[in-house]
Short mmCIF file of N, CA and C in Angstrom, two decimals:
data_model
loop_
_atom_site.label_atom_id
_atom_site.label_comp_id
_atom_site.label_asym_id
_atom_site.label_seq_id
_atom_site.Cartn_x
_atom_site.Cartn_y
_atom_site.Cartn_z
N MET J 1 14.79 15.01 8.89
CA MET J 1 14.16 15.72 8.04
C MET J 1 13.30 13.63 7.56
N LYS J 2 11.68 14.24 7.15
CA LYS J 2 11.07 13.00 6.66
C LYS J 2 10.72 12.84 5.43
N LEU J 3 10.94 11.84 4.47
CA LEU J 3 10.92 11.99 2.92
C LEU J 3 9.62 11.12 2.81
N LYS J 4 8.55 11.08 1.99
CA LYS J 4 7.45 9.63 1.48
C LYS J 4 7.13 10.29 0.02
N GLY J 5 7.68 9.82 -0.71
CA GLY J 5 6.82 9.59 -1.97
C GLY J 5 7.18 8.37 -2.95
N GLN J 6 6.45 9.04 -4.29
CA GLN J 6 6.32 7.87 -5.78
C GLN J 6 7.14 8.45 -6.29
N LEU J 7 7.88 7.13 -7.10
CA LEU J 7 9.10 7.77 -8.20
C LEU J 7 8.82 6.89 -9.09
N THR J 8 9.08 7.51 -10.36
CA THR J 8 9.27 6.46 -11.73
C THR J 8 10.42 6.81 -11.76
N ASN J 9 11.58 5.61 -12.12
CA ASN J 9 12.94 5.62 -12.75
C ASN J 9 12.73 5.68 -14.08
N ASN J 10 12.48 6.96 -14.89
CA ASN J 10 12.88 6.53 -16.34
C ASN J 10 14.46 5.85 -16.84
N GLN J 11 15.51 6.46 -16.07
CA GLN J 11 16.29 5.79 -16.84
C GLN J 11 17.93 6.13 -15.81
N PHE J 12 18.34 5.07 -15.25
CA PHE J 12 19.57 4.92 -14.61
C PHE J 12 20.60 4.67 -15.06
N LEU J 13 21.46 4.96 -15.78
CA LEU J 13 22.82 4.03 -16.45
C LEU J 13 24.25 3.99 -15.70
N TYR J 14 24.37 3.17 -15.49
CA TYR J 14 25.71 2.82 -14.88
C TYR J 14 26.51 2.14 -15.79
N ASP J 15 27.67 2.27 -16.64
CA ASP J 15 28.42 1.59 -17.07
C ASP J 15 28.07 1.31 -18.54
N ASN J 16 27.06 2.11 -19.15
CA ASN J 16 26.08 1.81 -20.45
C ASN J 16 25.22 0.66 -19.96
N THR J 17 24.91 0.73 -18.90
CA THR J 17 23.54 -0.77 -18.21
C THR J 17 22.86 0.37 -18.10
N SER J 18 21.55 -0.05 -18.10
CA SER J 18 20.64 0.73 -17.80
C SER J 18 19.70 -0.42 -16.24
N TYR J 19 19.26 0.31 -15.80
CA TYR J 19 19.14 -0.27 -14.22
C TYR J 19 17.34 0.02 -14.08
N LEU J 20 16.58 -1.00 -13.73
CA LEU J 20 15.31 0.00 -12.81
C LEU J 20 15.02 0.69 -14.12
N ALA J 21 14.82 0.35 -15.33
CA ALA J 21 14.16 1.31 -16.41
C ALA J 21 12.85 1.43 -15.82
N ASN J 22 11.68 2.58 -16.01
CA ASN J 22 10.37 2.67 -16.19
C ASN J 22 9.83 1.74 -14.63
N GLN J 23 10.59 1.66 -13.88
CA GLN J 23 10.02 1.25 -12.59
C GLN J 23 9.30 1.98 -11.63
N PRO J 24 8.50 1.75 -10.74
CA PRO J 24 7.85 2.45 -10.01
C PRO J 24 8.62 2.31 -8.64
N ILE J 25 8.73 3.42 -7.59
CA ILE J 25 9.75 3.36 -6.48
C ILE J 25 9.03 3.82 -5.73
N ASN J 26 8.54 3.24 -4.35
CA ASN J 26 7.65 3.82 -3.04
C ASN J 26 9.12 4.49 -2.13
N LEU J 27 9.19 5.50 -1.60
CA LEU J 27 9.84 5.96 -0.70
C LEU J 27 9.46 6.13 0.80
N GLU J 28 9.88 5.90 1.67
CA GLU J 28 9.81 6.44 2.97
C GLU J 28 11.34 6.74 4.00
N ALA J 29 10.92 7.90 3.99
CA ALA J 29 12.91 7.77 4.79
C ALA J 29 13.10 8.55 5.49
N ASP J 30 13.95 8.52 6.87
CA ASP J 30 13.91 9.47 7.95
C ASP J 30 15.68 9.96 7.67
N MET J 31 15.92 11.21 7.56
CA MET J 31 17.09 11.72 6.89
C MET J 31 17.85 12.22 8.59
N LEU J 32 18.97 12.08 8.83
CA LEU J 32 19.53 13.12 9.74
C LEU J 32 21.16 13.65 8.99
N MET J 33 21.68 14.60 8.72
CA MET J 33 22.36 15.58 8.00
C MET J 33 22.90 16.52 9.10
N ASP J 34 24.15 16.17 9.03
CA ASP J 34 24.82 17.38 10.23
C ASP J 34 26.62 17.62 9.76
N SER J 35 27.35 17.96 10.27
CA SER J 35 28.68 18.70 10.17
C SER J 35 29.04 17.06 10.12
N LEU J 36 29.02 16.28 10.68
CA LEU J 36 29.69 15.27 11.01
C LEU J 36 29.36 14.03 9.48
N GLY J 37 28.23 13.94 9.36
CA GLY J 37 27.67 13.44 7.82
C GLY J 37 26.31 13.03 7.81
N MET J 38 26.11 11.94 7.55
CA MET J 38 24.26 11.39 7.17
C MET J 38 24.38 10.27 7.33
N SER J 39 22.66 9.99 8.00
CA SER J 39 22.35 8.88 7.96
C SER J 39 21.02 8.87 7.34
N VAL J 40 20.70 7.73 6.66
CA VAL J 40 18.74 7.61 6.16
C VAL J 40 19.08 6.03 6.53
N ARG J 41 17.86 6.47 7.01
CA ARG J 41 16.94 4.80 7.17
C ARG J 41 15.73 4.77 6.68
N SER J 42 15.32 4.26 5.74
CA SER J 42 14.01 3.94 4.81
C SER J 42 13.47 2.55 4.40
N GLU J 43 12.29 2.67 4.18
CA GLU J 43 11.50 1.87 3.59
C GLU J 43 11.78 1.93 1.85
N VAL J 44 11.72 0.76 1.41
CA VAL J 44 11.93 1.21 -0.34
C VAL J 44 10.65 -0.02 -0.44
N GLU J 45 10.30 0.15 -1.78
CA GLU J 45 9.74 -0.25 -2.52
C GLU J 45 9.79 -0.37 -3.70
N VAL J 46 10.56 -1.60 -4.84
CA VAL J 46 10.98 -1.18 -6.29
C VAL J 46 10.44 -2.35 -6.84
N ALA J 47 9.21 -2.16 -7.64
CA ALA J 47 8.56 -2.66 -8.34
C ALA J 47 7.71 -3.93 -7.85
N GLN J 48 7.06 -3.42 -6.33
CA GLN J 48 6.90 -4.63 -6.11
C GLN J 48 7.80 -5.13 -4.58
N ILE J 49 8.89 -4.70 -4.66
CA ILE J 49 9.80 -5.86 -3.89
C ILE J 49 9.78 -4.57 -2.91
N PRO J 50 9.21 -5.04 -1.59
CA PRO J 50 9.91 -4.16 -0.34
C PRO J 50 11.39 -4.44 -0.25
N LEU J 51 12.31 -3.49 0.40
CA LEU J 51 13.61 -3.76 1.25
C LEU J 51 13.45 -2.27 2.14
N THR J 52 14.70 -2.83 3.10
CA THR J 52 14.92 -2.16 3.70
C THR J 52 16.32 -1.55 3.76
N LEU J 53 16.34 -0.11 3.31
CA LEU J 53 18.30 0.65 2.96
C LEU J 53 18.31 1.71 4.16
N ASN J 54 19.52 1.17 4.48
CA ASN J 54 20.10 1.94 5.52
C ASN J 54 21.32 2.12 4.86
N VAL J 55 22.13 3.94 4.93
CA VAL J 55 23.38 4.59 4.68
C VAL J 55 23.31 5.07 5.57
N ASN J 56 25.02 5.19 6.41
CA ASN J 56 25.54 6.32 7.12
C ASN J 56 26.83 6.57 6.55
N ASN J 57 26.77 7.56 6.23
CA ASN J 57 28.00 8.50 5.78
C ASN J 57 29.00 9.19 6.28
N ASN J 58 30.08 9.21 6.42
CA ASN J 58 31.06 10.51 7.35
C ASN J 58 32.28 10.68 6.09
N ASP J 59 32.93 11.36 6.81
CA ASP J 59 34.28 11.60 5.79
C ASP J 59 35.41 10.11 6.06
N GLN J 60 35.08 9.35 7.03
CA GLN J 60 35.87 7.95 6.95
C GLN J 60 35.28 7.06 6.12
N PHE J 61 34.00 6.87 5.83
CA PHE J 61 33.33 6.02 5.80
C PHE J 61 31.63 5.91 5.29
N THR J 62 31.64 4.88 3.84
CA THR J 62 29.96 4.92 3.97
C THR J 62 29.67 3.43 4.12
N LYS J 63 28.66 3.23 4.53
CA LYS J 63 27.79 1.96 4.85
C LYS J 63 26.18 1.71 4.62
N VAL J 64 26.58 0.93 3.81
CA VAL J 64 25.13 0.88 3.33
C VAL J 64 24.77 -0.89 3.58
N THR J 65 23.18 -0.49 4.28
CA THR J 65 22.59 -1.91 4.68
C THR J 65 21.40 -2.03 3.94
N ILE J 66 21.43 -3.00 2.99
CA ILE J 66 19.46 -3.80 2.08
C ILE J 66 19.60 -4.85 3.01
N ASN J 67 18.48 -4.93 3.90
CA ASN J 67 17.80 -5.90 3.86
C ASN J 67 15.85 -6.52 2.59
N THR J 68 15.73 -7.75 2.94
CA THR J 68 14.48 -7.88 1.67
C THR J 68 14.00 -8.90 3.32
N SER J 69 12.56 -8.27 2.69
CA SER J 69 11.90 -9.67 3.04
C SER J 69 11.97 -11.02 2.37
N THR J 70 11.03 -11.84 2.36
CA THR J 70 11.25 -12.73 1.67
C THR J 70 10.44 -12.38 0.37
N ILE J 71 11.51 -12.85 -0.51
CA ILE J 71 10.71 -12.65 -2.25
C ILE J 71 11.30 -13.49 -3.17
N ASP J 72 10.09 -13.48 -3.95
CA ASP J 72 9.73 -14.21 -5.53
C ASP J 72 11.13 -13.97 -6.23
N LEU J 73 12.06 -15.09 -6.35
CA LEU J 73 13.35 -14.46 -7.57
C LEU J 73 12.94 -14.17 -8.75
N ALA J 74 11.66 -15.09 -9.18
CA ALA J 74 11.49 -14.46 -10.85
C ALA J 74 11.07 -12.91 -10.69
N SER J 75 10.74 -12.01 -9.64
CA SER J 75 10.14 -10.79 -10.06
C SER J 75 11.68 -10.19 -9.56
N VAL J 76 12.92 -10.67 -8.56
CA VAL J 76 13.79 -10.46 -8.82
C VAL J 76 14.91 -10.13 -10.13
N PHE J 77 14.43 -11.72 -10.58
CA PHE J 77 14.91 -11.54 -12.05
C PHE J 77 15.09 -10.71 -13.11
N ASP J 78 13.58 -10.41 -13.20
CA ASP J 78 12.92 -9.16 -14.18
C ASP J 78 13.42 -8.19 -14.01
N LEU J 79 14.33 -7.41 -12.49
CA LEU J 79 14.83 -6.53 -12.67
C LEU J 79 16.49 -6.06 -12.93
N ILE J 80 16.84 -7.14 -12.82
CA ILE J 80 18.51 -7.51 -13.08
C ILE J 80 18.67 -7.48 -14.39
N PRO J 81 19.66 -6.27 -14.88
CA PRO J 81 19.91 -6.32 -16.40
C PRO J 81 20.39 -7.71 -17.46
N ASN J 82 19.93 -7.84 -18.39
CA ASN J 82 19.97 -8.84 -19.06
C ASN J 82 21.79 -9.34 -19.22
N ALA J 83 22.04 -8.26 -19.36
CA ALA J 83 24.04 -8.54 -19.41
C ALA J 83 24.72 -8.87 -18.21
N TYR J 84 24.09 -9.24 -17.19
CA TYR J 84 24.45 -10.16 -15.72
C TYR J 84 23.64 -11.20 -15.83
N LEU J 85 22.39 -11.38 -16.72
CA LEU J 85 22.08 -12.78 -16.53
C LEU J 85 22.30 -14.42 -17.77
N SER J 86 23.09 -13.79 -18.66
CA SER J 86 23.34 -14.34 -19.39
C SER J 86 23.66 -15.99 -19.35
N SER J 87 24.48 -15.77 -17.89
CA SER J 87 25.17 -17.40 -17.66
C SER J 87 24.02 -18.29 -17.13
N ILE J 88 22.68 -17.53 -16.84
CA ILE J 88 21.56 -18.29 -16.00
C ILE J 88 20.57 -18.26 -16.91
N GLU J 89 20.60 -17.95 -18.17
CA GLU J 89 19.29 -17.36 -19.02
C GLU J 89 18.68 -18.76 -19.70
N PRO J 90 19.62 -20.03 -20.04
CA PRO J 90 19.34 -21.25 -20.12
C PRO J 90 18.04 -22.22 -19.00
N TYR J 91 18.28 -21.99 -18.11
CA TYR J 91 17.92 -22.09 -16.71
C TYR J 91 15.97 -21.71 -16.27
N ASP J 92 15.60 -22.07 -15.88
CA ASP J 92 14.24 -21.56 -15.10
C ASP J 92 14.33 -22.34 -13.85
N ILE J 93 14.64 -20.97 -13.37
CA ILE J 93 14.91 -21.05 -11.70
C ILE J 93 13.97 -19.88 -10.86
N ASP J 94 13.32 -20.77 -9.95
CA ASP J 94 11.88 -20.63 -8.78
C ASP J 94 12.70 -20.23 -7.77
N GLY J 95 11.78 -19.76 -6.88
CA GLY J 95 11.93 -20.15 -5.40
C GLY J 95 11.68 -19.17 -4.74
N LYS J 96 12.09 -18.87 -3.34
CA LYS J 96 12.19 -17.47 -2.70
C LYS J 96 13.11 -17.25 -2.20
N SER J 97 13.61 -15.97 -1.70
CA SER J 97 14.81 -15.50 -0.98
C SER J 97 14.76 -14.64 -0.40
N GLN J 98 15.48 -14.66 0.89
CA GLN J 98 15.84 -13.56 1.72
C GLN J 98 17.00 -12.97 1.57
N LEU J 99 17.50 -11.96 1.63
CA LEU J 99 18.56 -11.06 1.74
C LEU J 99 19.06 -10.06 2.62
N SER J 100 20.66 -10.17 2.89
CA SER J 100 21.09 -8.92 3.88
C SER J 100 22.60 -8.55 3.19
N ILE J 101 22.58 -7.59 3.51
CA ILE J 101 23.97 -7.23 2.26
C ILE J 101 24.13 -5.68 3.04
N ASP J 102 25.73 -6.32 3.38
CA ASP J 102 26.24 -4.51 3.59
C ASP J 102 27.16 -4.86 2.99
N LEU J 103 27.94 -3.34 2.49
CA LEU J 103 28.43 -2.78 1.84
C LEU J 103 29.13 -1.56 2.91
N LEU J 104 30.92 -1.84 2.90
CA LEU J 104 31.49 -1.02 3.48
C LEU J 104 32.98 -0.53 2.87
N ASN J 105 32.62 1.12 2.16
CA ASN J 105 33.39 1.84 1.55
C ASN J 105 33.94 2.37 2.44
N ASP J 106 35.34 2.20 2.83
CA ASP J 106 35.78 3.12 3.73
C ASP J 106 37.16 3.75 2.90
N HIS J 107 37.15 4.11 1.27
CA HIS J 107 37.93 5.10 0.62
C HIS J 107 39.67 4.65 0.90
N LEU J 108 39.79 2.91 1.24
CA LEU J 108 41.14 2.92 1.15
C LEU J 108 41.38 1.99 0.43
N SER J 109 40.22 1.02 0.04
CA SER J 109 40.12 -0.05 -1.35
C SER J 109 39.08 -0.23 -1.66
N MET J 110 38.93 -1.39 -2.19
CA MET J 110 36.99 -1.78 -2.90
C MET J 110 36.62 -1.82 -1.26
N PRO J 111 35.45 -1.23 -1.66
CA PRO J 111 34.20 -1.77 -0.90
C PRO J 111 34.40 -2.90 -0.17
N LYS J 112 33.99 -3.26 1.11
CA LYS J 112 33.83 -4.16 1.73
C LYS J 112 32.62 -4.97 1.39
N ILE J 113 32.25 -6.58 0.95
CA ILE J 113 30.83 -6.80 0.61
C ILE J 113 30.70 -8.30 1.52
N ASP J 114 29.38 -8.14 2.00
CA ASP J 114 29.07 -9.07 3.38
C ASP J 114 27.54 -9.28 2.23
N VAL J 115 27.43 -10.75 1.93
CA VAL J 115 25.77 -10.87 2.07
C VAL J 115 25.55 -12.04 2.63
N ASP J 116 24.19 -12.22 3.04
CA ASP J 116 23.90 -13.45 3.77
C ASP J 116 22.23 -13.74 3.27
N PHE J 117 22.22 -14.76 2.65
CA PHE J 117 20.97 -15.17 1.77
C PHE J 117 20.24 -16.52 2.23
N THR J 118 19.04 -16.62 1.75
CA THR J 118 18.03 -18.05 1.58
C THR J 118 17.70 -18.43 0.56
N TYR J 119 17.11 -19.47 0.58
CA TYR J 119 17.01 -19.87 -0.96
C TYR J 119 16.14 -21.14 -0.52
N ASN J 120 14.58 -20.84 -0.46
CA ASN J 120 13.41 -21.84 -0.33
C ASN J 120 12.40 -22.14 -1.35
N ASN J 121 11.92 -23.54 -0.93
CA ASN J 121 11.20 -23.80 -2.00
C ASN J 121 11.44 -23.64 -3.70
N GLY J 122 12.74 -24.22 -3.87
CA GLY J 122 13.28 -23.66 -5.37
C GLY J 122 13.18 -24.49 -6.40
N SER J 123 13.34 -24.56 -7.35
CA SER J 123 13.58 -25.38 -8.74
C SER J 123 14.24 -25.03 -9.65
N ILE J 124 15.53 -25.54 -9.97
CA ILE J 124 16.20 -25.32 -11.28
C ILE J 124 16.18 -26.29 -12.29
N LYS J 125 15.54 -25.60 -13.42
CA LYS J 125 15.31 -26.89 -14.39
C LYS J 125 15.99 -26.29 -16.10
N GLY J 126 16.36 -26.79 -16.78
CA GLY J 126 16.55 -26.67 -17.86
C GLY J 126 17.24 -27.52 -19.16
N LYS J 127 17.25 -27.09 -20.50
CA LYS J 127 17.79 -28.62 -21.70
C LYS J 127 19.04 -28.92 -21.44
N ASP J 128 20.03 -27.98 -20.72
CA ASP J 128 21.27 -28.41 -20.42
C ASP J 128 21.73 -29.83 -19.51
N LEU J 129 20.33 -29.48 -18.64
CA LEU J 129 20.36 -30.60 -17.10
C LEU J 129 19.90 -31.52 -17.31
N PRO J 130 20.28 -33.09 -17.01
CA PRO J 130 20.02 -34.39 -17.27
C PRO J 130 19.22 -34.61 -16.30
N PHE J 131 18.55 -33.74 -15.50
CA PHE J 131 17.80 -33.80 -14.54
C PHE J 131 17.16 -32.29 -13.58
N ASP J 132 16.04 -32.58 -13.37
CA ASP J 132 15.28 -30.92 -12.49
C ASP J 132 15.86 -30.93 -11.09
N ILE J 133 15.84 -30.16 -10.73
CA ILE J 133 16.34 -29.68 -9.09
C ILE J 133 15.16 -29.14 -8.75
N ASP J 134 14.43 -29.93 -7.62
CA ASP J 134 13.06 -29.44 -6.60
C ASP J 134 13.56 -29.37 -5.41
N GLY J 135 12.88 -28.39 -4.83
CA GLY J 135 12.55 -28.65 -3.31
C GLY J 135 13.68 -28.18 -3.02
N ILE J 136 14.49 -27.06 -3.53
CA ILE J 136 15.81 -26.48 -2.89
C ILE J 136 15.59 -26.08 -1.65
N SER J 137 16.05 -25.90 -0.74
CA SER J 137 16.27 -24.97 0.08
C SER J 137 17.74 -25.18 0.83
N LEU J 138 18.10 -23.21 1.33
CA LEU J 138 19.37 -23.71 1.72
C LEU J 138 19.67 -22.17 1.95
N SER J 139 20.69 -21.84 3.35
CA SER J 139 21.16 -20.85 3.57
C SER J 139 22.52 -20.72 3.05
N GLY J 140 22.91 -19.33 3.15
CA GLY J 140 24.43 -18.79 2.37
C GLY J 140 24.87 -17.31 2.90
N SER J 141 26.29 -17.44 2.49
CA SER J 141 27.21 -15.91 2.54
C SER J 141 27.73 -15.79 1.26
N TYR J 142 28.12 -14.44 1.37
CA TYR J 142 29.18 -14.19 0.79
C TYR J 142 30.05 -13.12 0.87
N THR J 143 31.02 -13.23 1.17
CA THR J 143 32.10 -12.17 1.31
C THR J 143 32.97 -12.14 0.40
N ASN J 144 33.93 -10.51 0.01
CA ASN J 144 34.83 -10.50 -0.55
C ASN J 144 36.26 -10.33 0.16
N GLY J 145 36.10 -10.89 1.65
CA GLY J 145 37.09 -11.12 2.56
C GLY J 145 37.63 -9.82 2.81
N LYS J 146 38.98 -10.38 3.67
CA LYS J 146 39.82 -9.10 4.08
C LYS J 146 40.46 -8.27 2.79
N GLN J 147 40.90 -8.93 2.21
CA GLN J 147 41.72 -7.81 0.87
C GLN J 147 40.38 -7.52 0.08
N ARG J 148 39.45 -7.91 0.01
CA ARG J 148 37.88 -7.55 -0.65
C ARG J 148 38.29 -7.91 -2.17
N ASN J 149 38.91 -9.13 -2.35
CA ASN J 149 38.81 -9.24 -3.76
C ASN J 149 38.90 -10.48 -3.99
N ASN J 150 39.09 -11.04 -5.79
CA ASN J 150 38.44 -12.49 -5.86
C ASN J 150 39.24 -13.22 -5.14
N ALA J 151 40.50 -13.23 -4.81
CA ALA J 151 41.52 -14.30 -3.89
C ALA J 151 40.92 -14.92 -2.56
N SER J 152 40.27 -13.06 -2.13
CA SER J 152 39.62 -13.55 -0.53
C SER J 152 38.21 -13.82 -0.48
N THR J 153 37.75 -13.77 -1.75
CA THR J 153 35.87 -14.14 -1.45
C THR J 153 35.80 -15.55 -1.13
N GLN J 154 34.94 -15.29 -0.49
CA GLN J 154 34.21 -16.82 0.14
C GLN J 154 32.87 -16.92 -0.21
N ILE J 155 32.24 -17.95 -0.95
CA ILE J 155 30.92 -18.22 -0.76
C ILE J 155 30.53 -19.72 0.63
N LYS J 156 29.66 -19.54 0.94
CA LYS J 156 29.07 -20.87 2.12
C LYS J 156 27.56 -21.04 1.26
N LEU J 157 27.54 -22.43 1.54
CA LEU J 157 26.57 -22.65 1.00
C LEU J 157 26.13 -23.69 2.67
N SER J 158 24.94 -23.21 3.08
CA SER J 158 24.82 -24.24 4.35
C SER J 158 23.13 -25.75 4.55
N ASN J 159 23.40 -25.83 4.75
CA ASN J 159 22.09 -26.69 5.03
C ASN J 159 21.42 -27.12 3.54
N ILE J 160 22.00 -27.29 2.15
CA ILE J 160 21.66 -27.70 1.40
C ILE J 160 20.71 -29.07 1.73
N ASN J 161 18.95 -28.65 0.82
CA ASN J 161 18.42 -29.85 0.53
C ASN J 161 17.98 -29.73 -0.69
N CYS J 162 17.52 -31.03 -1.41
CA CYS J 162 17.05 -31.03 -2.72
C CYS J 162 16.98 -32.17 -3.11
N MET J 163 15.58 -31.98 -4.21
CA MET J 163 15.42 -33.51 -4.60
C MET J 163 16.14 -33.67 -6.31
N ILE J 164 17.01 -34.72 -6.40
CA ILE J 164 17.31 -34.88 -8.16
C ILE J 164 16.81 -35.99 -8.35
N ASN J 165 16.10 -36.17 -9.55
CA ASN J 165 15.22 -37.58 -9.47
C ASN J 165 14.93 -38.43 -8.40
N ASN J 166 14.21 -37.93 -7.75
CA ASN J 166 13.32 -38.21 -6.51
C ASN J 166 14.28 -38.73 -5.47
N GLU J 167 15.37 -38.63 -5.25
CA GLU J 167 16.25 -38.82 -4.29
C GLU J 167 16.84 -37.49 -3.26
N SER J 168 16.55 -37.52 -2.02
CA SER J 168 17.20 -36.51 -1.49
C SER J 168 18.47 -36.12 -1.31
N ILE J 169 18.87 -35.00 -1.28
CA ILE J 169 20.18 -34.44 -1.50
C ILE J 169 20.56 -33.54 -0.40
N ASN J 170 21.66 -33.79 0.34
CA ASN J 170 21.30 -32.79 1.65
C ASN J 170 23.27 -32.52 1.47
N GLY J 171 24.02 -30.80 2.32
CA GLY J 171 25.14 -30.55 1.81
C GLY J 171 25.24 -29.61 2.44
N ASN J 172 26.41 -29.12 2.44
CA ASN J 172 26.93 -28.18 2.46
C ASN J 172 28.27 -28.09 1.51
N ALA J 173 28.37 -26.63 0.94
CA ALA J 173 29.73 -26.55 0.21
C ALA J 173 30.40 -25.19 1.03
N THR J 174 32.06 -24.97 0.08
CA THR J 174 32.30 -23.80 0.73
C THR J 174 33.36 -22.94 -0.50
N ILE J 175 33.39 -22.34 -1.15
CA ILE J 175 34.52 -21.77 -2.42
C ILE J 175 34.85 -20.44 -1.58
N ASN J 176 36.39 -20.96 -2.14
CA ASN J 176 37.28 -19.78 -1.59
C ASN J 176 38.12 -19.46 -2.23
N GLY J 177 37.59 -18.16 -3.11
CA GLY J 177 38.37 -17.81 -3.46
C GLY J 177 38.12 -18.28 -5.37
N LEU J 178 38.00 -16.90 -6.18
CA LEU J 178 37.08 -17.07 -7.52
C LEU J 178 38.36 -17.06 -8.44
N ASP J 179 39.40 -16.69 -8.33
CA ASP J 179 40.13 -17.11 -9.46
C ASP J 179 40.72 -18.21 -9.63
N ASN J 180 41.40 -18.95 -8.40
CA ASN J 180 41.98 -20.22 -8.52
C ASN J 180 41.07 -20.72 -7.26
N PRO J 181 39.17 -21.00 -7.53
CA PRO J 181 38.56 -21.61 -6.50
C PRO J 181 38.80 -23.06 -5.72
N ASN J 182 38.87 -22.90 -4.39
CA ASN J 182 39.41 -24.00 -3.41
C ASN J 182 37.49 -24.74 -3.27
N ILE J 183 37.39 -25.53 -3.68
CA ILE J 183 35.93 -26.02 -3.47
C ILE J 183 35.70 -27.15 -2.26
N ASN J 184 35.48 -26.79 -1.03
CA ASN J 184 34.91 -28.05 -0.14
C ASN J 184 33.22 -28.58 0.10
N THR J 185 33.36 -29.70 -0.37
CA THR J 185 31.62 -29.60 -0.01
C THR J 185 31.70 -31.00 0.56
N ASN J 186 30.61 -31.02 1.65
CA ASN J 186 29.95 -32.51 1.80
C ASN J 186 28.75 -32.75 1.97
N ILE J 187 28.17 -33.84 0.98
CA ILE J 187 27.08 -33.88 -0.12
C ILE J 187 26.60 -35.81 1.05
N SER J 188 25.42 -35.61 0.95
CA SER J 188 24.89 -37.03 1.46
C SER J 188 23.24 -37.43 0.62
N THR J 189 23.28 -38.38 0.32
CA THR J 189 22.10 -38.55 -0.21
C THR J 189 21.10 -39.75 0.32
#
């Protein structure tokens, strides 16, 4: 089955938080359903942010894959509910990003989450910072690991490049675990 259309999300509430309120959503999808499961391949545009959304579902698992083209972070922050932005609210964060997100729910435990991302032409400015960070570029990944929890979570930032006080900074960083994080960095100037 093929679907094509334009929707406006009036209200989508989850845990008392509103998502994408009054945002236009363009959808073009191919759906395949049979007695074994469902497969959806779609091109979605939410508030002029294009993404590819694929869903495969059967009685054993649900797999969701989301990919974006290069997107402007300011437009993404406009879509995120304020409750999630409080820790970065004092900062002006700008730049371009690209995301690839894989979610796997096998109904055995928490879903497995893997994210790959890039951040380019970035800058971070804030009243709390003694300096501005400009020319940021990096690639990274996030996974909630084999146990699918905070303890097994890993965040990797690779090929970090930026300018601080007109000085070039390069490096890599890995954070293992969120409850009691182990942080490994390699930074050079």
